[in-house]
Amino acid sequence: MTASSTQNTLSTRILKYWLPVMAMLGAMYYFSTDVFSGENTRSIVDIVLTHLIRQPSSRLIARANYFVRKSAHFTEYAVLAGLLFRAFRADSEFRWRARWFVYSIAIVVSWSLLDEFHQTFTRKRGGSIYDSMLDISGGLFALLIVWLLSSRKGKVREA
């Protein structure tokens, strides 16, 4: 294999496996700004519910907004964990390695804590350890699904 083909393969692998991770981290950073504060998402939830239900109560809007926001925490970190695991796995013949899990969850935990810390510097948001725990549980859930699917298909390696 020549140096240029090795470089091309490396570039392709970076684009294929790590660009989606970087895009997700960028999106999550943007979601962590005031643009996605509770009052801003509430107005969107209000519009949607008004189209579905003629006159939704403010209590229903508040509950729906809470549900949407917490579901987003869980889901975005589940997606991040899946993308990270995929990137660490890359082209390996193995479907699961414990170290890929450890690397993935370590980044999920770190990013979650940094994300909540970042929110303490915004005007309309605040950091919450409870949101971090929800984020981490989303990451763990995704990795559990990956493990279950991987163990059914064979070539699981613990190391």
mmCIF file of N, CA and C in Angstrom, residues 18-91:
data_model
loop_
_atom_site.group_PDB
_atom_site.id
_atom_site.type_symbol
_atom_site.label_atom_id
_atom_site.label_comp_id
_atom_site.label_asym_id
_atom_site.label_seq_id
_atom_site.Cartn_x
_atom_site.Cartn_y
_atom_site.Cartn_z
ATOM 1 N N TRP A 18 -15.875 9.983 11.767
ATOM 2 C CA TRP A 18 -15.728 11.046 12.759
ATOM 3 C C TRP A 18 -16.438 12.335 12.390
ATOM 4 N N LEU A 19 -16.679 12.585 11.115
ATOM 5 C CA LEU A 19 -17.413 13.792 10.739
ATOM 6 C C LEU A 19 -18.828 13.798 11.329
ATOM 7 N N PRO A 20 -19.562 12.677 11.303
ATOM 8 C CA PRO A 20 -20.880 12.685 11.951
ATOM 9 C C PRO A 20 -20.810 12.983 13.456
ATOM 10 N N VAL A 21 -19.763 12.483 14.120
ATOM 11 C CA VAL A 21 -19.586 12.777 15.549
ATOM 12 C C VAL A 21 -19.376 14.275 15.745
ATOM 13 N N MET A 22 -18.505 14.863 14.936
ATOM 14 C CA MET A 22 -18.226 16.298 15.055
ATOM 15 C C MET A 22 -19.473 17.130 14.742
ATOM 16 N N ALA A 23 -20.229 16.715 13.747
ATOM 17 C CA ALA A 23 -21.466 17.429 13.405
ATOM 18 C C ALA A 23 -22.462 17.359 14.565
ATOM 19 N N MET A 24 -22.564 16.198 15.186
ATOM 20 C CA MET A 24 -23.476 16.043 16.322
ATOM 21 C C MET A 24 -23.024 16.903 17.499
ATOM 22 N N LEU A 25 -21.733 16.917 17.783
ATOM 23 C CA LEU A 25 -21.222 17.759 18.871
ATOM 24 C C LEU A 25 -21.487 19.240 18.589
ATOM 25 N N GLY A 26 -21.326 19.648 17.343
ATOM 26 C CA GLY A 26 -21.619 21.031 16.968
ATOM 27 C C GLY A 26 -23.086 21.368 17.150
ATOM 28 N N ALA A 27 -23.956 20.460 16.730
ATOM 29 C CA ALA A 27 -25.396 20.678 16.902
ATOM 30 C C ALA A 27 -25.755 20.752 18.384
ATOM 31 N N MET A 28 -25.164 19.872 19.172
ATOM 32 C CA MET A 28 -25.451 19.864 20.605
ATOM 33 C C MET A 28 -24.970 21.153 21.275
ATOM 34 N N TYR A 29 -23.853 21.669 20.827
ATOM 35 C CA TYR A 29 -23.356 22.939 21.367
ATOM 36 C C TYR A 29 -24.361 24.055 21.053
ATOM 37 N N TYR A 30 -24.876 24.055 19.837
ATOM 38 C CA TYR A 30 -25.871 25.054 19.441
ATOM 39 C C TYR A 30 -27.156 24.891 20.257
ATOM 40 N N PHE A 31 -27.589 23.638 20.478
ATOM 41 C CA PHE A 31 -28.792 23.386 21.275
ATOM 42 C C PHE A 31 -28.624 23.889 22.711
ATOM 43 N N SER A 32 -27.388 24.030 23.144
ATOM 44 C CA SER A 32 -27.081 24.435 24.511
ATOM 45 C C SER A 32 -27.127 25.954 24.707
ATOM 46 N N THR A 33 -27.424 26.685 23.643
ATOM 47 C CA THR A 33 -27.451 28.148 23.724
ATOM 48 C C THR A 33 -28.844 28.646 24.104
ATOM 49 N N ASP A 34 -28.961 29.959 24.265
ATOM 50 C CA ASP A 34 -30.253 30.567 24.597
ATOM 51 C C ASP A 34 -31.305 30.370 23.513
ATOM 52 N N VAL A 35 -30.870 30.099 22.290
ATOM 53 C CA VAL A 35 -31.825 29.874 21.198
ATOM 54 C C VAL A 35 -32.781 28.737 21.562
ATOM 55 N N PHE A 36 -32.282 27.754 22.308
ATOM 56 C CA PHE A 36 -33.107 26.614 22.702
ATOM 57 C C PHE A 36 -33.455 26.655 24.189
ATOM 58 N N SER A 37 -33.628 27.857 24.717
ATOM 59 C CA SER A 37 -34.040 27.994 26.117
ATOM 60 C C SER A 37 -35.475 27.495 26.272
ATOM 61 N N GLY A 38 -35.862 27.272 27.511
ATOM 62 C CA GLY A 38 -37.205 26.770 27.792
ATOM 63 C C GLY A 38 -38.307 27.648 27.243
ATOM 64 N N GLU A 39 -38.134 28.959 27.347
ATOM 65 C CA GLU A 39 -39.189 29.851 26.847
ATOM 66 C C GLU A 39 -39.277 29.812 25.325
ATOM 67 N N ASN A 40 -38.152 29.634 24.654
ATOM 68 C CA ASN A 40 -38.181 29.549 23.189
ATOM 69 C C ASN A 40 -38.793 28.237 22.712
ATOM 70 N N THR A 41 -38.444 27.134 23.360
ATOM 71 C CA THR A 41 -39.059 25.866 22.944
ATOM 72 C C THR A 41 -40.533 25.841 23.335
ATOM 73 N N ARG A 42 -40.875 26.509 24.420
ATOM 74 C CA ARG A 42 -42.279 26.566 24.832
ATOM 75 C C ARG A 42 -43.134 27.230 23.753
ATOM 76 N N SER A 43 -42.624 28.277 23.133
ATOM 77 C CA SER A 43 -43.415 28.944 22.093
ATOM 78 C C SER A 43 -43.633 28.016 20.894
ATOM 79 N N ILE A 44 -42.654 27.190 20.585
ATOM 80 C CA ILE A 44 -42.813 26.224 19.487
ATOM 81 C C ILE A 44 -43.830 25.155 19.874
ATOM 82 N N VAL A 45 -43.722 24.643 21.099
ATOM 83 C CA VAL A 45 -44.681 23.642 21.583
ATOM 84 C C VAL A 45 -46.081 24.236 21.599
ATOM 85 N N ASP A 46 -46.204 25.487 21.977
ATOM 86 C CA ASP A 46 -47.490 26.184 21.993
ATOM 87 C C ASP A 46 -48.107 26.206 20.593
ATOM 88 N N ILE A 47 -47.307 26.545 19.595
ATOM 89 C CA ILE A 47 -47.799 26.593 18.208
ATOM 90 C C ILE A 47 -48.272 25.217 17.758
ATOM 91 N N VAL A 48 -47.475 24.196 18.021
ATOM 92 C CA VAL A 48 -47.829 22.829 17.605
ATOM 93 C C VAL A 48 -49.109 22.376 18.298
ATOM 94 N N LEU A 49 -49.182 22.569 19.604
ATOM 95 C CA LEU A 49 -50.379 22.142 20.335
ATOM 96 C C LEU A 49 -51.616 22.930 19.927
ATOM 97 N N THR A 50 -51.454 24.199 19.604
ATOM 98 C CA THR A 50 -52.588 25.009 19.164
ATOM 99 C C THR A 50 -53.148 24.479 17.847
ATOM 100 N N HIS A 51 -52.282 23.949 16.998
ATOM 101 C CA HIS A 51 -52.763 23.343 15.750
ATOM 102 C C HIS A 51 -53.443 22.001 16.001
ATOM 103 N N LEU A 52 -53.001 21.289 17.008
ATOM 104 C CA LEU A 52 -53.577 19.977 17.308
ATOM 105 C C LEU A 52 -54.813 20.075 18.191
ATOM 106 N N ILE A 53 -54.776 20.986 19.147
ATOM 107 C CA ILE A 53 -55.863 21.179 20.108
ATOM 108 C C ILE A 53 -56.220 22.657 20.060
ATOM 109 N N ARG A 54 -57.490 22.942 19.904
ATOM 110 C CA ARG A 54 -57.890 24.347 19.722
ATOM 111 C C ARG A 54 -57.313 25.301 20.739
ATOM 112 N N GLN A 55 -57.541 25.070 21.992
ATOM 113 C CA GLN A 55 -57.048 25.977 23.030
ATOM 114 C C GLN A 55 -56.390 25.164 24.146
ATOM 115 N N PRO A 56 -55.135 24.813 23.937
ATOM 116 C CA PRO A 56 -54.463 24.032 24.986
ATOM 117 C C PRO A 56 -54.247 24.888 26.234
ATOM 118 N N SER A 57 -54.398 24.261 27.370
ATOM 119 C CA SER A 57 -54.179 24.997 28.622
ATOM 120 C C SER A 57 -52.687 25.288 28.789
ATOM 121 N N SER A 58 -52.395 26.302 29.561
ATOM 122 C CA SER A 58 -50.983 26.638 29.801
ATOM 123 C C SER A 58 -50.288 25.502 30.552
ATOM 124 N N ARG A 59 -51.049 24.785 31.356
ATOM 125 C CA ARG A 59 -50.485 23.634 32.073
ATOM 126 C C ARG A 59 -50.086 22.526 31.098
ATOM 127 N N LEU A 60 -50.935 22.255 30.107
ATOM 128 C CA LEU A 60 -50.619 21.246 29.094
ATOM 129 C C LEU A 60 -49.390 21.669 28.291
ATOM 130 N N ILE A 61 -49.330 22.924 27.929
ATOM 131 C CA ILE A 61 -48.175 23.434 27.170
ATOM 132 C C ILE A 61 -46.898 23.280 27.997
ATOM 133 N N ALA A 62 -46.968 23.623 29.274
ATOM 134 C CA ALA A 62 -45.790 23.507 30.151
ATOM 135 C C ALA A 62 -45.353 22.054 30.284
ATOM 136 N N ARG A 63 -46.310 21.153 30.461
ATOM 137 C CA ARG A 63 -45.968 19.724 30.585
ATOM 138 C C ARG A 63 -45.392 19.172 29.286
ATOM 139 N N ALA A 64 -45.999 19.541 28.173
ATOM 140 C CA ALA A 64 -45.501 19.068 26.875
ATOM 141 C C ALA A 64 -44.098 19.610 26.614
ATOM 142 N N ASN A 65 -43.869 20.869 26.947
ATOM 143 C CA ASN A 65 -42.550 21.473 26.773
ATOM 144 C C ASN A 65 -41.511 20.740 27.624
ATOM 145 N N TYR A 66 -41.865 20.439 28.862
ATOM 146 C CA TYR A 66 -40.969 19.700 29.752
ATOM 147 C C TYR A 66 -40.638 18.329 29.151
ATOM 148 N N PHE A 67 -41.661 17.632 28.684
ATOM 149 C CA PHE A 67 -41.470 16.308 28.089
ATOM 150 C C PHE A 67 -40.578 16.381 26.844
ATOM 151 N N VAL A 68 -40.842 17.344 25.983
ATOM 152 C CA VAL A 68 -40.041 17.506 24.758
ATOM 153 C C VAL A 68 -38.588 17.795 25.113
ATOM 154 N N ARG A 69 -38.363 18.682 26.054
ATOM 155 C CA ARG A 69 -36.997 19.063 26.428
ATOM 156 C C ARG A 69 -36.233 17.891 27.047
ATOM 157 N N LYS A 70 -36.868 17.162 27.935
ATOM 158 C CA LYS A 70 -36.181 16.033 28.576
ATOM 159 C C LYS A 70 -35.977 14.890 27.585
ATOM 160 N N SER A 71 -36.931 14.681 26.706
ATOM 161 C CA SER A 71 -36.769 13.656 25.662
ATOM 162 C C SER A 71 -35.613 14.011 24.736
ATOM 163 N N ALA A 72 -35.459 15.294 24.460
ATOM 164 C CA ALA A 72 -34.356 15.742 23.604
ATOM 165 C C ALA A 72 -33.011 15.459 24.269
ATOM 166 N N HIS A 73 -32.916 15.705 25.575
ATOM 167 C CA HIS A 73 -31.678 15.387 26.302
ATOM 168 C C HIS A 73 -31.328 13.908 26.117
ATOM 169 N N PHE A 74 -32.272 13.048 26.417
ATOM 170 C CA PHE A 74 -32.050 11.602 26.346
ATOM 171 C C PHE A 74 -31.672 11.182 24.930
ATOM 172 N N THR A 75 -32.437 11.662 23.962
ATOM 173 C CA THR A 75 -32.258 11.243 22.571
ATOM 174 C C THR A 75 -30.950 11.734 21.973
ATOM 175 N N GLU A 76 -30.606 12.996 22.182
ATOM 176 C CA GLU A 76 -29.386 13.505 21.558
ATOM 177 C C GLU A 76 -28.145 12.800 22.096
ATOM 178 N N TYR A 77 -28.149 12.435 23.359
ATOM 179 C CA TYR A 77 -26.991 11.722 23.907
ATOM 180 C C TYR A 77 -26.994 10.248 23.507
ATOM 181 N N ALA A 78 -28.159 9.691 23.261
ATOM 182 C CA ALA A 78 -28.218 8.333 22.713
ATOM 183 C C ALA A 78 -27.618 8.323 21.309
ATOM 184 N N VAL A 79 -27.974 9.309 20.512
ATOM 185 C CA VAL A 79 -27.419 9.416 19.154
ATOM 186 C C VAL A 79 -25.909 9.625 19.219
ATOM 187 N N LEU A 80 -25.457 10.512 20.097
ATOM 188 C CA LEU A 80 -24.017 10.752 20.235
ATOM 189 C C LEU A 80 -23.281 9.466 20.612
ATOM 190 N N ALA A 81 -23.798 8.729 21.570
ATOM 191 C CA ALA A 81 -23.146 7.482 21.994
ATOM 192 C C ALA A 81 -23.075 6.489 20.841
ATOM 193 N N GLY A 82 -24.157 6.374 20.086
ATOM 194 C CA GLY A 82 -24.152 5.474 18.931
ATOM 195 C C GLY A 82 -23.135 5.887 17.884
ATOM 196 N N LEU A 83 -23.058 7.175 17.612
ATOM 197 C CA LEU A 83 -22.079 7.672 16.634
ATOM 198 C C LEU A 83 -20.645 7.469 17.121
ATOM 199 N N LEU A 84 -20.419 7.697 18.402
ATOM 200 C CA LEU A 84 -19.075 7.489 18.958
ATOM 201 C C LEU A 84 -18.667 6.024 18.868
ATOM 202 N N PHE A 85 -19.566 5.140 19.254
ATOM 203 C CA PHE A 85 -19.250 3.712 19.193
ATOM 204 C C PHE A 85 -18.938 3.308 17.757
ATOM 205 N N ARG A 86 -19.745 3.792 16.823
ATOM 206 C CA ARG A 86 -19.528 3.510 15.397
ATOM 207 C C ARG A 86 -18.161 4.019 14.950
ATOM 208 N N ALA A 87 -17.775 5.197 15.410
ATOM 209 C CA ALA A 87 -16.482 5.768 15.021
ATOM 210 C C ALA A 87 -15.322 4.963 15.604
ATOM 211 N N PHE A 88 -15.438 4.559 16.857
ATOM 212 C CA PHE A 88 -14.367 3.753 17.454
ATOM 213 C C PHE A 88 -14.291 2.371 16.805
ATOM 214 N N ARG A 89 -15.429 1.820 16.457
ATOM 215 C CA ARG A 89 -15.464 0.504 15.819
ATOM 216 C C ARG A 89 -14.885 0.578 14.411
ATOM 217 N N ALA A 90 -15.215 1.629 13.691
ATOM 218 C CA ALA A 90 -14.754 1.861 12.313
ATOM 219 C C ALA A 90 -14.951 0.608 11.468
ATOM 220 N N ASP A 91 -13.883 0.114 10.884
ATOM 221 C CA ASP A 91 -13.977 -1.037 9.975
ATOM 222 C C ASP A 91 -13.603 -2.356 10.638
#
